[in-house]
Every structure is written in C-alpha cells, then in structure tokens.
Amino acid sequence: MLLNSEVEIALLNQSLGNPNLAAEPFREEKLIMFAAPSHPLVRKAELTLSDLSNAPFVATGGKGTASTTEKILKRFWHQGLRASVAIRCGTPEAVKAIVKNGIGVGILFQDTVIPEIRKKVFKPIKFPGLRLVGQSYIVYYKDRPLSANAREFLSLLRKKADKVRRPALNQQLRSFL
C-alpha cells in the first residue's frame, strides 16, 4: 500500500531496503515459535538444534524479501541451526492455516498467535537460548511531503517509539551500575 501511494506511512516488520524510503525503528516485538498440538516437536521434552534443523518452517514474505523468520534462523546459523523456510505465505493467517494442519512450524509476532495458543489450537515451542525478537519500523517516502494528518501521526508514532525504547535503555543502564 505504501509503495502504491495508497498510504503515506506504514508500520512494517522490515525496512524494505528501498533508498527512497525512510525506515525508523519503532519497537522490538516478541515472536513465538509454534506448531499444531500433534506436531512431533511439541511432544519432545527437550529440543536439540538437530530437531529444529529438520523442521519445515513456514514464513511470510515473497521472493527477494527476507522474512522475520528467515532472519531469526540465519542469526542462529553459527550455533549449528541449519533450518530453512520450506513454505512461504502471503499473510500470517496463511502461515497459521498451514501450521494448524501440522505441515510445519511457524514463527510469528506473539500478538498474532496468542489467541490460538489460549484456545489450544497451537502449542508454543520453547528452545533455550533462542531469543525471538523482531523489529518493526515506521516507513515513509523520504522526498514526498507528508500531509498534516500524516505528520501528526508520525509525531505520535515517534513519541510512542521513544516511550517503548526508554525503559529498555534504562534497564540496560541499571545493569551496568
């Protein structure tokens, strides 16, 4: 929608890497690895990197765009995790539909999956040492003037981003004292 000029500002979980777009970090958001209750990984008491490496992951995103799931899997490559995305979907809802049928393992923003986990449609998969966090961005065109409403919205988003970042910075400072 942003690229088609249908909206002036977007909140995205990736920066797009387009030189014409400004991408300001908005907030870090927790992700969750999940599977259908019948999936073999859910039933294991303790998971190994090998278990995760053999799992087919389901991710959002199209060709040429690294999904949040792929970025996370790549981060753990040096620890021996050799997992890859087996199926790409256009939306988080499509990821959930495939995972629900027991076809693979998903990683999505926690807020997207929590309702189904509460209803026991999915089970979270926990792996010690695997920090699942994604970054969201405020994205807009650099060289296009924003409307008054869009400028006000951008100002509100920036204030919200500052509030979200400040506690994390304060926590980091406290840990050094």
Coordinates of N, CA and C in Angstrom, one line a residue:
M1 N 0.8 -1.2 0.0 CA 0.0 0.0 0.0 C 0.9 1.3 0.0
L2 N 2.0 1.2 0.7 CA 2.9 2.4 0.8 C 3.5 2.6 -0.6
L3 N 4.0 1.5 -1.2 CA 4.7 1.6 -2.5 C 3.7 2.0 -3.6
N4 N 2.4 1.7 -3.4 CA 1.4 2.2 -4.4 C 0.8 3.5 -4.1
S5 N 1.4 4.2 -3.1 CA 0.9 5.5 -2.6 C -0.5 5.5 -2.1
E6 N -1.0 4.4 -1.6 CA -2.3 4.3 -1.0 C -2.3 4.9 0.4
V7 N -1.2 4.8 1.1 CA -1.0 5.3 2.4 C 0.3 6.1 2.4
E8 N 0.5 7.1 3.4 CA 1.7 7.9 3.4 C 2.7 7.3 4.4
I9 N 2.2 6.6 5.4 CA 3.1 6.0 6.4 C 2.6 4.6 6.7
A10 N 3.6 3.7 6.9 CA 3.3 2.3 7.2 C 4.1 1.8 8.4
L11 N 3.6 0.9 9.2 CA 4.3 0.2 10.2 C 4.6 -1.2 9.6
L12 N 5.9 -1.5 9.5 CA 6.3 -2.8 8.8 C 7.2 -3.5 9.7
N13 N 7.3 -4.8 9.5 CA 8.3 -5.6 10.3 C 9.6 -5.8 9.5
Q14 N 9.8 -5.0 8.5 CA 11.1 -5.0 7.8 C 11.2 -3.6 7.2
S15 N 12.5 -3.2 6.9 CA 12.7 -1.9 6.4 C 12.6 -1.7 4.9
L16 N 12.5 -2.8 4.2 CA 12.4 -2.9 2.7 C 13.6 -2.6 2.0
G17 N 14.6 -1.9 2.6 CA 15.8 -1.6 1.9 C 15.7 -0.7 0.6
N18 N 14.6 0.0 0.5 CA 14.4 0.9 -0.6 C 15.1 2.3 -0.3
P19 N 16.0 2.7 -1.2 CA 16.7 4.0 -0.9 C 15.8 5.2 -0.9
N20 N 14.6 5.1 -1.4 CA 13.6 6.2 -1.5 C 12.8 6.3 -0.2
L21 N 12.9 5.3 0.7 CA 12.1 5.2 1.9 C 12.9 5.4 3.1
A22 N 12.3 6.2 4.0 CA 12.9 6.3 5.4 C 12.3 5.2 6.2
A23 N 13.1 4.6 7.0 CA 12.7 3.5 7.9 C 13.3 3.7 9.3
E24 N 12.4 4.2 10.2 CA 12.8 4.5 11.6 C 12.4 3.3 12.5
P25 N 13.3 2.8 13.3 CA 13.0 1.7 14.2 C 11.8 2.2 15.1
F26 N 10.8 1.3 15.2 CA 9.6 1.7 16.0 C 9.7 0.9 17.4
R27 N 9.7 -0.4 17.3 CA 9.9 -1.2 18.6 C 10.3 -2.6 18.3
E28 N 10.9 -3.2 19.3 CA 11.2 -4.6 19.2 C 9.9 -5.3 19.7
E29 N 9.6 -6.4 19.0 CA 8.4 -7.1 19.3 C 8.7 -8.6 19.5
K30 N 8.1 -9.2 20.5 CA 8.4 -10.6 20.8 C 7.7 -11.5 19.7
L31 N 8.4 -12.5 19.3 CA 7.9 -13.5 18.4 C 7.8 -14.8 19.2
I32 N 7.1 -15.7 18.6 CA 6.8 -17.0 19.2 C 6.9 -18.1 18.1
M33 N 7.6 -19.2 18.5 CA 7.7 -20.4 17.6 C 6.5 -21.3 18.1
F34 N 5.8 -21.8 17.1 CA 4.6 -22.6 17.5 C 4.3 -23.7 16.4
A35 N 3.5 -24.7 16.9 CA 3.2 -25.8 16.0 C 1.8 -26.3 16.4
A36 N 1.2 -27.2 15.6 CA 0.0 -27.8 15.9 C 0.2 -28.7 17.1
P37 N -0.7 -29.0 18.0 CA -0.5 -29.9 19.1 C -0.1 -31.3 18.8
S38 N -0.4 -31.7 17.6 CA 0.0 -33.0 17.1 C 1.4 -33.1 16.5
H39 N 2.1 -31.9 16.4 CA 3.4 -31.9 15.8 C 4.4 -32.6 16.7
P40 N 5.3 -33.4 16.1 CA 6.3 -34.1 17.0 C 7.2 -33.2 17.8
L41 N 7.5 -32.0 17.4 CA 8.4 -31.2 18.2 C 7.7 -30.7 19.5
V42 N 6.4 -30.6 19.5 CA 5.6 -30.2 20.6 C 5.7 -31.2 21.7
R43 N 5.8 -32.5 21.3 CA 5.7 -33.6 22.3 C 7.1 -33.9 22.9
K44 N 8.2 -33.3 22.3 CA 9.5 -33.6 22.9 C 9.8 -32.8 24.2
A45 N 10.3 -33.5 25.1 CA 10.6 -32.8 26.4 C 11.7 -31.8 26.3
E46 N 12.8 -32.1 25.5 CA 13.9 -31.3 25.3 C 14.3 -31.3 23.8
L47 N 14.4 -30.1 23.2 CA 14.7 -30.0 21.8 C 16.2 -29.8 21.6
T48 N 16.7 -30.2 20.5 CA 18.1 -30.0 20.1 C 18.1 -29.2 18.8
L49 N 19.3 -28.6 18.5 CA 19.4 -27.9 17.2 C 19.1 -28.8 16.0
S50 N 19.4 -30.0 16.2 CA 19.1 -31.0 15.1 C 17.6 -31.1 14.9
D51 N 16.8 -31.2 16.0 CA 15.4 -31.2 15.9 C 14.8 -30.0 15.1
L52 N 15.3 -28.8 15.4 CA 14.9 -27.6 14.8 C 15.4 -27.6 13.3
S53 N 16.6 -28.1 13.1 CA 17.1 -28.1 11.7 C 16.3 -28.9 10.8
N54 N 15.7 -30.0 11.3 CA 14.9 -30.9 10.4 C 13.5 -30.4 10.3
A55 N 13.1 -29.4 11.0 CA 11.7 -29.0 10.9 C 11.4 -28.1 9.7
P56 N 10.3 -28.3 9.0 CA 10.0 -27.4 7.9 C 9.3 -26.1 8.5
F57 N 10.0 -25.0 8.3 CA 9.4 -23.7 8.8 C 8.5 -23.1 7.7
V58 N 7.5 -22.4 8.2 CA 6.5 -21.7 7.4 C 6.7 -20.2 7.7
A59 N 6.8 -19.4 6.6 CA 7.1 -18.0 6.9 C 6.3 -17.1 5.9
T60 N 6.1 -15.8 6.3 CA 5.5 -14.9 5.4 C 6.6 -14.3 4.5
G61 N 6.2 -13.6 3.5 CA 7.1 -12.9 2.6 C 7.2 -13.6 1.3
G62 N 7.7 -12.8 0.4 CA 7.8 -13.3 -1.0 C 9.2 -13.3 -1.4
K63 N 9.4 -13.6 -2.7 CA 10.8 -13.7 -3.2 C 11.5 -12.3 -3.1
G64 N 12.8 -12.4 -2.8 CA 13.5 -11.2 -2.7 C 13.4 -10.4 -1.3
T65 N 12.5 -10.9 -0.5 CA 12.4 -10.2 0.8 C 12.6 -11.3 1.9
A66 N 13.6 -11.0 2.7 CA 13.9 -11.9 3.8 C 12.8 -11.7 4.9
S67 N 12.1 -12.8 5.3 CA 11.1 -12.7 6.3 C 11.8 -12.6 7.7
T68 N 11.0 -12.2 8.6 CA 11.5 -12.2 10.0 C 12.0 -13.6 10.4
T69 N 11.2 -14.6 10.0 CA 11.6 -16.0 10.4 C 12.9 -16.3 9.8
E70 N 13.2 -15.9 8.5 CA 14.5 -16.2 7.9 C 15.6 -15.5 8.6
K71 N 15.4 -14.3 9.0 CA 16.4 -13.5 9.7 C 16.7 -14.2 11.0
I72 N 15.7 -14.7 11.7 CA 16.0 -15.3 13.0 C 16.8 -16.6 12.8
L73 N 16.3 -17.4 11.8 CA 17.0 -18.7 11.5 C 18.5 -18.4 11.1
K74 N 18.7 -17.4 10.4 CA 20.1 -17.0 9.9 C 20.9 -16.6 11.1
R75 N 20.3 -15.9 12.1 CA 21.1 -15.5 13.3 C 21.7 -16.7 14.1
F76 N 21.0 -17.8 14.0 CA 21.4 -19.0 14.8 C 22.2 -20.0 13.9
W77 N 22.6 -19.6 12.7 CA 23.3 -20.5 11.8 C 24.7 -20.8 12.4
H78 N 25.3 -19.9 13.0 CA 26.7 -20.1 13.6 C 26.6 -21.0 14.8
Q79 N 25.4 -21.2 15.4 CA 25.3 -22.2 16.6 C 25.0 -23.6 16.1
G80 N 24.9 -23.8 14.8 CA 24.6 -25.1 14.2 C 23.2 -25.3 13.8
L81 N 22.3 -24.3 13.9 CA 20.9 -24.4 13.4 C 20.9 -24.3 11.9
R82 N 20.5 -25.3 11.2 CA 20.5 -25.3 9.8 C 19.1 -25.3 9.2
A83 N 18.2 -24.8 9.9 CA 16.8 -24.8 9.4 C 16.6 -23.8 8.3
S84 N 15.6 -24.1 7.5 CA 15.3 -23.1 6.4 C 13.8 -23.1 6.2
V85 N 13.3 -22.1 5.5 CA 11.9 -21.9 5.2 C 11.5 -22.9 4.1
A86 N 10.5 -23.7 4.4 CA 10.1 -24.7 3.4 C 8.9 -24.1 2.6
I87 N 8.1 -23.3 3.3 CA 6.8 -22.8 2.6 C 6.7 -21.3 2.9
R88 N 6.4 -20.5 1.9 CA 6.2 -19.1 2.0 C 4.7 -18.8 1.9
C89 N 4.2 -17.9 2.7 CA 2.8 -17.5 2.6 C 2.7 -16.0 2.5
G90 N 1.6 -15.5 2.0 CA 1.4 -14.1 1.9 C 1.0 -13.3 3.1
T91 N 0.4 -14.1 4.1 CA -0.1 -13.4 5.3 C 0.2 -14.3 6.5
P92 N 0.2 -13.7 7.7 CA 0.3 -14.5 8.9 C -0.9 -15.5 9.1
E93 N -2.1 -15.1 8.6 CA -3.2 -16.1 8.6 C -2.9 -17.3 7.8
A94 N -2.3 -17.2 6.7 CA -1.9 -18.3 5.8 C -0.9 -19.2 6.5
V95 N 0.1 -18.6 7.2 CA 1.1 -19.3 8.0 C 0.3 -20.2 9.0
K96 N -0.6 -19.5 9.7 CA -1.3 -20.2 10.8 C -2.2 -21.4 10.2
A97 N -2.7 -21.2 9.1 CA -3.5 -22.3 8.4 C -2.7 -23.5 8.1
I98 N -1.5 -23.3 7.6 CA -0.6 -24.4 7.3 C -0.1 -25.1 8.5
V99 N 0.3 -24.3 9.5 CA 0.8 -24.8 10.8 C -0.3 -25.6 11.5
K100 N -1.5 -25.1 11.4 CA -2.7 -25.8 12.1 C -2.9 -27.2 11.5
N101 N -2.6 -27.4 10.2 CA -2.7 -28.7 9.6 C -1.5 -29.6 9.8
G102 N -0.6 -29.1 10.7 CA 0.5 -30.0 11.1 C 1.6 -30.1 10.0
I103 N 1.6 -29.2 9.1 CA 2.6 -29.3 8.0 C 4.0 -28.7 8.3
G104 N 4.0 -27.7 9.2 CA 5.3 -27.1 9.6 C 5.3 -26.4 10.9
V105 N 6.3 -25.7 11.1 CA 6.5 -24.8 12.3 C 6.5 -23.4 11.9
G106 N 5.8 -22.6 12.7 CA 5.7 -21.1 12.4 C 6.4 -20.3 13.4
I107 N 6.9 -19.1 13.0 CA 7.4 -18.1 13.9 C 6.7 -16.8 13.5
L108 N 5.9 -16.3 14.4 CA 5.1 -15.0 14.1 C 5.2 -14.1 15.3
F109 N 4.8 -12.9 15.1 CA 4.7 -12.0 16.3 C 3.7 -12.6 17.3
Q110 N 4.1 -12.5 18.5 CA 3.4 -13.2 19.6 C 1.9 -12.7 19.6
D111 N 1.7 -11.4 19.4 CA 0.3 -10.9 19.5 C -0.6 -11.6 18.4
T112 N 0.0 -12.1 17.4 CA -0.8 -12.7 16.3 C -1.2 -14.1 16.6
V113 N -0.5 -14.8 17.5 CA -0.7 -16.2 17.8 C -1.3 -16.5 19.1
I114 N -1.2 -15.6 20.1 CA -1.6 -15.8 21.4 C -3.1 -16.3 21.5
P115 N -4.0 -15.7 20.8 CA -5.4 -16.2 20.9 C -5.6 -17.7 20.6
E116 N -4.9 -18.2 19.6 CA -4.9 -19.6 19.2 C -4.2 -20.5 20.2
I117 N -3.2 -20.0 20.8 CA -2.5 -20.7 21.9 C -3.4 -20.9 23.1
R118 N -4.1 -19.8 23.4 CA -5.0 -19.9 24.6 C -6.2 -20.9 24.3
K119 N -6.6 -21.0 23.0 CA -7.6 -21.9 22.6 C -7.1 -23.3 22.4
K120 N -5.8 -23.5 22.5 CA -5.1 -24.8 22.4 C -5.1 -25.3 20.9
V121 N -5.2 -24.3 20.0 CA -5.1 -24.6 18.5 C -3.6 -24.8 18.2
F122 N -2.8 -24.1 18.9 CA -1.3 -24.2 18.7 C -0.7 -24.4 20.1
K123 N 0.5 -24.9 20.0 CA 1.4 -25.0 21.2 C 2.7 -24.3 21.0
P124 N 3.1 -23.5 21.9 CA 4.4 -22.8 21.8 C 5.5 -23.8 21.8
I125 N 6.6 -23.6 21.1 CA 7.8 -24.4 21.1 C 8.9 -23.6 21.7
K126 N 9.4 -24.0 22.8 CA 10.4 -23.3 23.5 C 11.8 -24.0 23.3
F127 N 12.7 -23.1 23.1 CA 14.1 -23.6 22.9 C 15.0 -22.7 23.7
P128 N 15.7 -23.2 24.6 CA 16.6 -22.4 25.5 C 17.7 -21.7 24.6
G129 N 17.8 -20.4 24.9 CA 18.9 -19.6 24.2 C 18.4 -19.0 22.9
L130 N 17.2 -19.4 22.4 CA 16.7 -18.8 21.2 C 15.9 -17.6 21.5
R131 N 16.5 -16.4 21.3 CA 15.8 -15.1 21.5 C 15.0 -14.8 20.3
L132 N 13.7 -14.8 20.5 CA 12.8 -14.5 19.3 C 12.3 -13.1 19.4
V133 N 12.9 -12.2 18.7 CA 12.5 -10.8 18.7 C 12.6 -10.2 17.3
G134 N 11.6 -9.5 16.9 CA 11.6 -8.8 15.6 C 11.5 -7.3 15.8
Q135 N 12.0 -6.6 14.8 CA 12.0 -5.1 14.8 C 10.9 -4.6 13.9
S136 N 10.1 -3.7 14.4 CA 9.1 -3.0 13.5 C 9.6 -1.6 13.2
Y137 N 9.2 -1.1 12.0 CA 9.7 0.2 11.5 C 8.5 1.1 11.1
I138 N 8.8 2.4 11.3 CA 7.9 3.4 10.7 C 8.5 3.7 9.3
V139 N 7.7 3.5 8.3 CA 8.3 3.7 6.9 C 7.5 4.7 6.2
Y140 N 8.2 5.6 5.4 CA 7.5 6.6 4.6 C 8.5 7.1 3.5
Y141 N 8.0 7.7 2.5 CA 8.9 8.2 1.4 C 9.7 9.4 2.0
K142 N 11.0 9.4 1.7 CA 11.9 10.5 2.1 C 11.5 11.8 1.5
D143 N 11.3 11.8 0.2 CA 11.2 13.0 -0.6 C 9.8 13.5 -0.9
R144 N 8.8 12.8 -0.3 CA 7.4 13.2 -0.5 C 7.0 13.9 0.7
P145 N 6.4 15.1 0.5 CA 5.9 15.8 1.7 C 4.7 15.1 2.3
L146 N 4.7 15.0 3.6 CA 3.5 14.4 4.3 C 2.4 15.4 4.5
S147 N 1.2 14.9 4.4 CA 0.0 15.7 4.8 C 0.1 16.1 6.2
A148 N -0.7 17.1 6.6 CA -0.8 17.5 8.0 C -1.2 16.3 8.9
N149 N -2.1 15.5 8.5 CA -2.6 14.3 9.3 C -1.4 13.3 9.4
A150 N -0.7 13.1 8.3 CA 0.4 12.1 8.3 C 1.5 12.6 9.2
R151 N 1.8 13.9 9.2 CA 2.9 14.5 10.1 C 2.5 14.3 11.5
E152 N 1.2 14.5 11.8 CA 0.7 14.4 13.2 C 0.8 12.9 13.7
F153 N 0.4 12.0 12.7 CA 0.5 10.6 13.0 C 2.0 10.1 13.2
L154 N 2.9 10.6 12.4 CA 4.3 10.3 12.5 C 4.8 10.8 13.9
S155 N 4.4 12.0 14.3 CA 4.8 12.5 15.6 C 4.3 11.6 16.7
L156 N 3.1 11.2 16.6 CA 2.6 10.3 17.7 C 3.3 8.9 17.7
L157 N 3.6 8.4 16.5 CA 4.4 7.2 16.4 C 5.8 7.3 17.1
R158 N 6.4 8.5 16.8 CA 7.8 8.7 17.3 C 7.7 8.8 18.8
K159 N 6.7 9.5 19.4 CA 6.6 9.6 20.8 C 6.4 8.2 21.4
K160 N 5.5 7.4 20.8 CA 5.3 6.0 21.3 C 6.6 5.2 21.2
A161 N 7.3 5.4 20.1 CA 8.6 4.6 20.0 C 9.6 5.0 21.1
D162 N 9.6 6.3 21.4 CA 10.5 6.8 22.5 C 10.1 6.2 23.8
K163 N 8.9 6.1 24.1 CA 8.4 5.5 25.3 C 8.8 4.0 25.4
V164 N 8.7 3.4 24.3 CA 9.0 1.9 24.3 C 10.5 1.7 24.4
R165 N 11.3 2.6 23.8 CA 12.8 2.4 23.9 C 13.3 2.8 25.2
R166 N 12.8 3.9 25.8 CA 13.3 4.4 27.1 C 13.4 3.4 28.2
P167 N 12.4 2.6 28.5 CA 12.5 1.6 29.6 C 13.6 0.6 29.3
A168 N 13.8 0.2 28.0 CA 14.8 -0.8 27.7 C 16.2 -0.1 27.9
L169 N 16.4 1.1 27.6 CA 17.6 1.8 27.8 C 17.9 2.0 29.3
N170 N 16.9 2.4 30.0 CA 17.0 2.5 31.5 C 17.4 1.2 32.1
Q171 N 16.8 0.1 31.6 CA 17.2 -1.3 32.2 C 18.6 -1.6 31.9
Q172 N 19.1 -1.3 30.6 CA 20.5 -1.5 30.3 C 21.4 -0.7 31.2
L173 N 21.1 0.5 31.4 CA 21.9 1.4 32.3 C 22.0 0.8 33.7
R174 N 20.8 0.4 34.2 CA 20.8 -0.2 35.6 C 21.7 -1.4 35.7
S175 N 21.8 -2.2 34.6 CA 22.6 -3.4 34.7 C 24.1 -3.1 34.7
F176 N 24.5 -1.9 34.3 CA 25.9 -1.5 34.4 C 26.2 -0.9 35.7
L177 N 25.2 -0.5 36.5 CA 25.5 0.2 37.8 C 25.7 -0.8 38.9

